[in-house]
Tab-separated table of C-alpha atoms in Angstrom:
chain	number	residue	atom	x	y	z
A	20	UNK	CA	39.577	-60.120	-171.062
A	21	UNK	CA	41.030	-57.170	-169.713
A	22	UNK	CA	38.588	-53.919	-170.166
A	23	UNK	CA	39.400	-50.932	-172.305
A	24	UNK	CA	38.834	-47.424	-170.502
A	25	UNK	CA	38.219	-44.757	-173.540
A	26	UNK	CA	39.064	-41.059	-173.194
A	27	UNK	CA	36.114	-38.839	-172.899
A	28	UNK	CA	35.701	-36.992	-176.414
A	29	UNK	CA	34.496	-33.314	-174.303
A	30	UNK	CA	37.434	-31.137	-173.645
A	31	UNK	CA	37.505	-29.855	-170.252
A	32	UNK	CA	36.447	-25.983	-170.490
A	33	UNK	CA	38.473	-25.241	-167.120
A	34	UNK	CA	41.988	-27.165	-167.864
A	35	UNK	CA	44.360	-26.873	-165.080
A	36	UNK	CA	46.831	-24.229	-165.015
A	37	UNK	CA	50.124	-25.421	-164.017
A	38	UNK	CA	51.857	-22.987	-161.670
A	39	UNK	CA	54.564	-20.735	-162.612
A	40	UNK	CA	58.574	-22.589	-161.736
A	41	UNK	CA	56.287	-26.196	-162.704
A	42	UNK	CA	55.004	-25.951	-159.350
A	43	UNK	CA	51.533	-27.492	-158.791
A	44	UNK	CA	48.236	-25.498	-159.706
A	45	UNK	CA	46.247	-23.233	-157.119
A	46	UNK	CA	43.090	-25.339	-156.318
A	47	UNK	CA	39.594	-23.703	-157.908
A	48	UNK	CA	36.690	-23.283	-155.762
A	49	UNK	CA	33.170	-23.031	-156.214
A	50	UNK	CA	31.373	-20.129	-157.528
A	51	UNK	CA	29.280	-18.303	-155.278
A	52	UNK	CA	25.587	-17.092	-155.734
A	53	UNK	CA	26.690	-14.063	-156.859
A	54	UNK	CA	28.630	-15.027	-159.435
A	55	UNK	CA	26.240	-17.789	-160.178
A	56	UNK	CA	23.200	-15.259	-161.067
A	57	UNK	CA	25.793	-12.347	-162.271
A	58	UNK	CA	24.716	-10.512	-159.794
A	59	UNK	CA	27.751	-7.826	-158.782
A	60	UNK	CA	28.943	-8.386	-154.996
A	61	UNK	CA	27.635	-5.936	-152.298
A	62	UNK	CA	30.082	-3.691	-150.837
A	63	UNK	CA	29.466	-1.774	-147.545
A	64	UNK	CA	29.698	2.284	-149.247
A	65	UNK	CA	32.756	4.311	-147.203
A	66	UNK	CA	30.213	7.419	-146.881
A	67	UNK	CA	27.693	5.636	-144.402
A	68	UNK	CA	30.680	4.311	-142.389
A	69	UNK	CA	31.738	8.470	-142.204
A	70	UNK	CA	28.503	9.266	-141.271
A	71	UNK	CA	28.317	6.614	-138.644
A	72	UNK	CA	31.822	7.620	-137.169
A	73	UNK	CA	30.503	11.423	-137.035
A	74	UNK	CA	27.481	10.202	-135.081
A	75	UNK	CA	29.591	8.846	-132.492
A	76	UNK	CA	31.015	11.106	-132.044
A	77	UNK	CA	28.706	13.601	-131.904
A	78	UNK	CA	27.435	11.656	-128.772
A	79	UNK	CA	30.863	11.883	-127.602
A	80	UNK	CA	30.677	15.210	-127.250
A	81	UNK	CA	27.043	15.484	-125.561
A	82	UNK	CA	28.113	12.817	-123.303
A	83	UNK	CA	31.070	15.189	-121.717
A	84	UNK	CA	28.999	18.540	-121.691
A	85	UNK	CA	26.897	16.353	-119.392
A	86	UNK	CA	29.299	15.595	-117.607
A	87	UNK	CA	30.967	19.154	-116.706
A	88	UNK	CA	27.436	20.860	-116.707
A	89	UNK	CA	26.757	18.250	-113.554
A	90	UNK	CA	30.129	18.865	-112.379
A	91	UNK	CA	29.823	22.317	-112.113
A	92	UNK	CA	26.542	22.678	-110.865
A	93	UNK	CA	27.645	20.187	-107.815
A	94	UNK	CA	30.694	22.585	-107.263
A	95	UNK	CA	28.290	25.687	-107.117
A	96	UNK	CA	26.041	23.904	-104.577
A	97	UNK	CA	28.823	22.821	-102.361
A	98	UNK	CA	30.290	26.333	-102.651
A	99	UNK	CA	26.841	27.710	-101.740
A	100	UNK	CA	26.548	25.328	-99.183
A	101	UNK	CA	30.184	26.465	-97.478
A	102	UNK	CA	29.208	30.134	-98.030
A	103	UNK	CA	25.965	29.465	-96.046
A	104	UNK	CA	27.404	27.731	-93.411
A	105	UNK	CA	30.091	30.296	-92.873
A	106	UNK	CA	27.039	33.035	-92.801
A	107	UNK	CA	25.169	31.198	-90.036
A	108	UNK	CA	28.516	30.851	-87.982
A	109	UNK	CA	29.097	34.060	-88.144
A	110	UNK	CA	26.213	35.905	-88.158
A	111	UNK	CA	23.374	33.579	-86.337
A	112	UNK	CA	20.755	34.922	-88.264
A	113	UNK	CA	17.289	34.656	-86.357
A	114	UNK	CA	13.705	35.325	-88.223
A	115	UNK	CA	11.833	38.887	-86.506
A	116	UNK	CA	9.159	38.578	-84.569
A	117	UNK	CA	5.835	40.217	-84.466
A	118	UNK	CA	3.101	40.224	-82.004
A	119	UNK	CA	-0.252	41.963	-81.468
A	120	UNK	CA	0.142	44.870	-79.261
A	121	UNK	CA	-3.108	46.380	-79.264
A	122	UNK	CA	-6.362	46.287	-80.742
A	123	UNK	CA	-9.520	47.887	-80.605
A	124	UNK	CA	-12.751	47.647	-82.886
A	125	UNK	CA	-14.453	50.979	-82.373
A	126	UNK	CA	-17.263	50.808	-85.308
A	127	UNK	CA	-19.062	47.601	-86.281
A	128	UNK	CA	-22.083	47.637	-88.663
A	129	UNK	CA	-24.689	46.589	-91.075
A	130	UNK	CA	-25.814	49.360	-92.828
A	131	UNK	CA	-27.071	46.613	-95.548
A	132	UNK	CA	-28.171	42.907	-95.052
A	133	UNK	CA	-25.461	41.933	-96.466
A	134	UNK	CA	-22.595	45.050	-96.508
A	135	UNK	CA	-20.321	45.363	-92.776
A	136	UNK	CA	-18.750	48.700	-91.688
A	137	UNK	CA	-16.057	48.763	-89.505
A	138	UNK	CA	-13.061	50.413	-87.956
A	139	UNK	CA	-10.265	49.043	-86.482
A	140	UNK	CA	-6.936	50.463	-84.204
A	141	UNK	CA	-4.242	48.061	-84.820
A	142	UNK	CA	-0.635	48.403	-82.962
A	143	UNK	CA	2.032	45.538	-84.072
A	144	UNK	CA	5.499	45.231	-82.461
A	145	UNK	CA	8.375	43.777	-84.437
A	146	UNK	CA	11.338	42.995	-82.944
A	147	UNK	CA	14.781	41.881	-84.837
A	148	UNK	CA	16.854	39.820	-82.513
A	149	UNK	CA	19.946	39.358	-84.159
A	150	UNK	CA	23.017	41.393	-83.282
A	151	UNK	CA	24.156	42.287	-87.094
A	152	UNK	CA	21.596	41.449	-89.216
A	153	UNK	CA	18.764	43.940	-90.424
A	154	UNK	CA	15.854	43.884	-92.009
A	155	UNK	CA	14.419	46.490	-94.791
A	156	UNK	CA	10.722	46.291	-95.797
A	157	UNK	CA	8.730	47.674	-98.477
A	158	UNK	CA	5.006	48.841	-97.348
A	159	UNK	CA	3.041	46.579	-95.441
A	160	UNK	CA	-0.455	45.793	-96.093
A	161	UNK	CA	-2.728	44.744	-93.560
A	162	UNK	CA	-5.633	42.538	-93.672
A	163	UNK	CA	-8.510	41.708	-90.954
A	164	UNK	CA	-11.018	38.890	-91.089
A	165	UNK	CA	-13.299	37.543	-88.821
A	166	UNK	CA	-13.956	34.121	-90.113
A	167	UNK	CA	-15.109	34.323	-94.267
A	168	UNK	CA	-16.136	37.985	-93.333
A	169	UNK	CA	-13.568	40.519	-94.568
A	170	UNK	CA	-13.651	43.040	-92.228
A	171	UNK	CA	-11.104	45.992	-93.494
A	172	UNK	CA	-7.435	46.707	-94.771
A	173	UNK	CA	-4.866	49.109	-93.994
A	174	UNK	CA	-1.068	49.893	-94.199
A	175	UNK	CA	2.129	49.953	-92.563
A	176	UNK	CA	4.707	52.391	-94.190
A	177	UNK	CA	8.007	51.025	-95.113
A	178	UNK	CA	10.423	50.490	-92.457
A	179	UNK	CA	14.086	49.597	-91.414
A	180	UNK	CA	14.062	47.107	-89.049
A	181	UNK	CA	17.883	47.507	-87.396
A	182	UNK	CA	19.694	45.083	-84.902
A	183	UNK	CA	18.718	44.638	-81.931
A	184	UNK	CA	15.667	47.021	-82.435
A	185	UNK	CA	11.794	46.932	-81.193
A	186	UNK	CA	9.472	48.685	-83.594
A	187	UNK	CA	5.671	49.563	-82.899
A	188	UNK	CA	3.566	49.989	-86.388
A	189	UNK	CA	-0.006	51.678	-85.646
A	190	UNK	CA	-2.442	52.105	-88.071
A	191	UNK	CA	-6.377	51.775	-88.672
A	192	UNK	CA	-8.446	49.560	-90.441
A	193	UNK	CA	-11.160	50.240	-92.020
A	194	UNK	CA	-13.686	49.109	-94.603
A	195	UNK	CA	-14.242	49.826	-98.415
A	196	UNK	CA	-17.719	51.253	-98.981
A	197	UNK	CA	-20.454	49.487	-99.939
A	198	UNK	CA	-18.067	45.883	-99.745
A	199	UNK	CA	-20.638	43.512	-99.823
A	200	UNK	CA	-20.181	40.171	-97.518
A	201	UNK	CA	-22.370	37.023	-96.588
A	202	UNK	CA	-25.539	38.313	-94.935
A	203	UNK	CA	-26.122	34.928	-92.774
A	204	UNK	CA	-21.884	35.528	-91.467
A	205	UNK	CA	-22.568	39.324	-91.322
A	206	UNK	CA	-25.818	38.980	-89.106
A	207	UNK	CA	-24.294	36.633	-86.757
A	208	UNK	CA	-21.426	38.804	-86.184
A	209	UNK	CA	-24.124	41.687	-84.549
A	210	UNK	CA	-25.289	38.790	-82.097
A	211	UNK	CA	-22.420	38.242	-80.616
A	212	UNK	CA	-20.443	39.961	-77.451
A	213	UNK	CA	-16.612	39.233	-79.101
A	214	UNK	CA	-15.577	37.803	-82.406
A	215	UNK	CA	-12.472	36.066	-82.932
A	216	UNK	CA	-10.202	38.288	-85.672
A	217	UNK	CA	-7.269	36.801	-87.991
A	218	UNK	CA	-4.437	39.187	-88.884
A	219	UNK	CA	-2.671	39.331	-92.163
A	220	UNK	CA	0.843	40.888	-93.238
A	221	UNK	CA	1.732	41.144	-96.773
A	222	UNK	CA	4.614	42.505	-97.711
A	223	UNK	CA	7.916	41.916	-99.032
A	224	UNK	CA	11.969	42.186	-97.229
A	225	UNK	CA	15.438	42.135	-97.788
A	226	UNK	CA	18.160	41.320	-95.659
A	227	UNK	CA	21.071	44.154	-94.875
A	228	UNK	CA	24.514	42.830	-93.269
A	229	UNK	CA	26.977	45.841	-93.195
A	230	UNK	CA	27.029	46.656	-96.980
A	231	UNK	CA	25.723	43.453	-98.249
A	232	UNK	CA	22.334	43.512	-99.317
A	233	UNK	CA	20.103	41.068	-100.477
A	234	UNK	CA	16.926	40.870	-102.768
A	235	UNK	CA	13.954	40.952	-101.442
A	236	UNK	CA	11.485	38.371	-101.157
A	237	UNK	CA	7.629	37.975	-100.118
A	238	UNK	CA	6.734	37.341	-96.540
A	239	UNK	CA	3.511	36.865	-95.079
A	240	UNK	CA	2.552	37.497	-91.366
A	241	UNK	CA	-0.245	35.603	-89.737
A	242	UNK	CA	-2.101	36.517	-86.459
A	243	UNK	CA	-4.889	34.319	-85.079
A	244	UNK	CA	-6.475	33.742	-81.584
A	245	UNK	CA	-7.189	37.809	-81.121
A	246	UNK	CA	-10.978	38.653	-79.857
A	247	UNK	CA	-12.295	41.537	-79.306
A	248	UNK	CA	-15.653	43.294	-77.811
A	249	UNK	CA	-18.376	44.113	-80.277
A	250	UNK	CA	-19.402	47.808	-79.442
A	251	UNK	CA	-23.270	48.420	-78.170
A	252	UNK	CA	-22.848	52.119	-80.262
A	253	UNK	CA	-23.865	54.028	-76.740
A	254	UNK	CA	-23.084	57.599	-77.276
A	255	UNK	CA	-19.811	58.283	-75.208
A	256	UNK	CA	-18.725	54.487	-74.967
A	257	UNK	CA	-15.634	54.153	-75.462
A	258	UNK	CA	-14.254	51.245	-77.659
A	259	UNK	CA	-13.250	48.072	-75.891
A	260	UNK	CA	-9.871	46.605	-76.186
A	261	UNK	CA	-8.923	42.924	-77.047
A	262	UNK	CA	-9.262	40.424	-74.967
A	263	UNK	CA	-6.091	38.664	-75.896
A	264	UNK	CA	-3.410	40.665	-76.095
A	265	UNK	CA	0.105	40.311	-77.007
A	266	UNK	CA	-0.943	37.230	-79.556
A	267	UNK	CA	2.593	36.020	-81.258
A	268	UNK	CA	2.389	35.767	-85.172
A	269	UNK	CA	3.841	33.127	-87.498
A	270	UNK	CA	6.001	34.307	-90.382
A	271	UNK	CA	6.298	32.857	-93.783
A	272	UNK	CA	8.279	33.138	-97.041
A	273	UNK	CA	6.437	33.740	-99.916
A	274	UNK	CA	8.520	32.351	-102.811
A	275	UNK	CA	7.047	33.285	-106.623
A	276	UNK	CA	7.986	30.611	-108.956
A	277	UNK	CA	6.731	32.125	-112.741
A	278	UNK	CA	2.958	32.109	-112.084
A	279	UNK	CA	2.818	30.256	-108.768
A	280	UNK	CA	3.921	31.670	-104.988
A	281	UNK	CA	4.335	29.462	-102.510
């Protein structure tokens, strides 16, 4: 016998919708999680997107002030650069020179174990070798050691140094009273016929081409290999000159940066 199929008896809750024009029915798909739990879909908020196109370009922005601050600080150092280069072709600027001229130690003594009195005649001759360039410097203070014993200071006045031009600075150093010192250094300096002496410049120079004028800067002037006699204080001796005369000096710059000089 042939079998019987029945109709189910539950009506279809979702009965297909026929098209409009009797065409055929747009197919249904299945529900998503979201719509399976009720939860509402998420949706991305337009005000964070703003916020993240603002940051962009924000960095945008930083990005290209970069780029023209390094751009114009490259330009400045290749202008500086040219400008120099045109200076020294010009101008052929040379660094003065100093030597020690003369030098004689006339007093030399321990009125304490440990405190040095002395007196010093100290000629230096600067010379500027370049043919336009000149040199202006503030006062000049001069320092004498003899090893780790300081021995006296004393000062140049301020000078300009012109082209071409030999200057002679004289002046005497001397001792502070009572400057205390290291009594084993200061006794061995008495036992000896001639002490070496270092020689120290401090002061500070500008540069002067036709009107132009520069700041001034620090320089320091070193003098080492100078000796000189220790007196025998003899009544009528006359003080002895240095050995080594005509000692050449070595000049530096002395460059402050804030708290530091270098």
């Amino acid at each position: 016998m042939a079998e019987r199929i029945y109709p189910s008896a539950k009506p279809n809750p979702h009965p297909p919708t026929s098209a409009p024009n009797g065409g055929a029915a747009p197919p249904s798909f299945p529900a998503n999680k979201a719509q399976a739990y009720g939860r509402p879909m998420y949706r991305p908020q337009p005000g964070k997107q703003q916020q993240r196109r603002r940051r962009g370009g924000g960095r945008g922005c930083c990005c290209s002030l970069c780029l023209w601050l390094t751009l114009i600080l490259i330009a400045a150092l290749l202008l500086a650069a040219i400008a120099g280069g045109v200076f020294y072709v010009l101008y052929r600027p040379h660094r003065p020179t100093f030597t020690v001229s003369s030098l004689r130690l006339s007093q030399l003594n321990l009125t304490s174990p440990s405190a040095v009195a002395s007196r010093l005649d100290l000629s230096i001759t600067a010379r500027n070798p370049n043919r336009k360039v000149e040199f202006a410097y503030d006062p000049v203070s001069v320092s004498v050691y003899s090893g780790d014993v300081h021995l006296g200071d004393g000062t140049f006045p301020p000078f300009l140094h012109e082209a071409r031009n030999t200057t002679v600075l004289k002046t005497t150093v001397s001792s502070a009273a009572g400057e205390s010192v290291d009594a084993s250094a200061a006794s061995g300096l008495k036992k000896k016929s001639t002490i070496p002496l270092a020689i120290e410049l401090d002061t500070r120079a500008g540069v002067r081409v036709g009107k132009l004028k520069t700041k001034k800067i620090g320089i320091r002037v070193r003098c080492e290999g100078v000796s000189v006699p220790v007196p025998k204080n003899k009544k009528g001796a006359a003080a002895a000159a240095a050995t080594t005369p005509d000692v050449s000096c070595k000049v530096k710059l002395r460059i402050k940066i804030w708290k530091w000089t270098i």
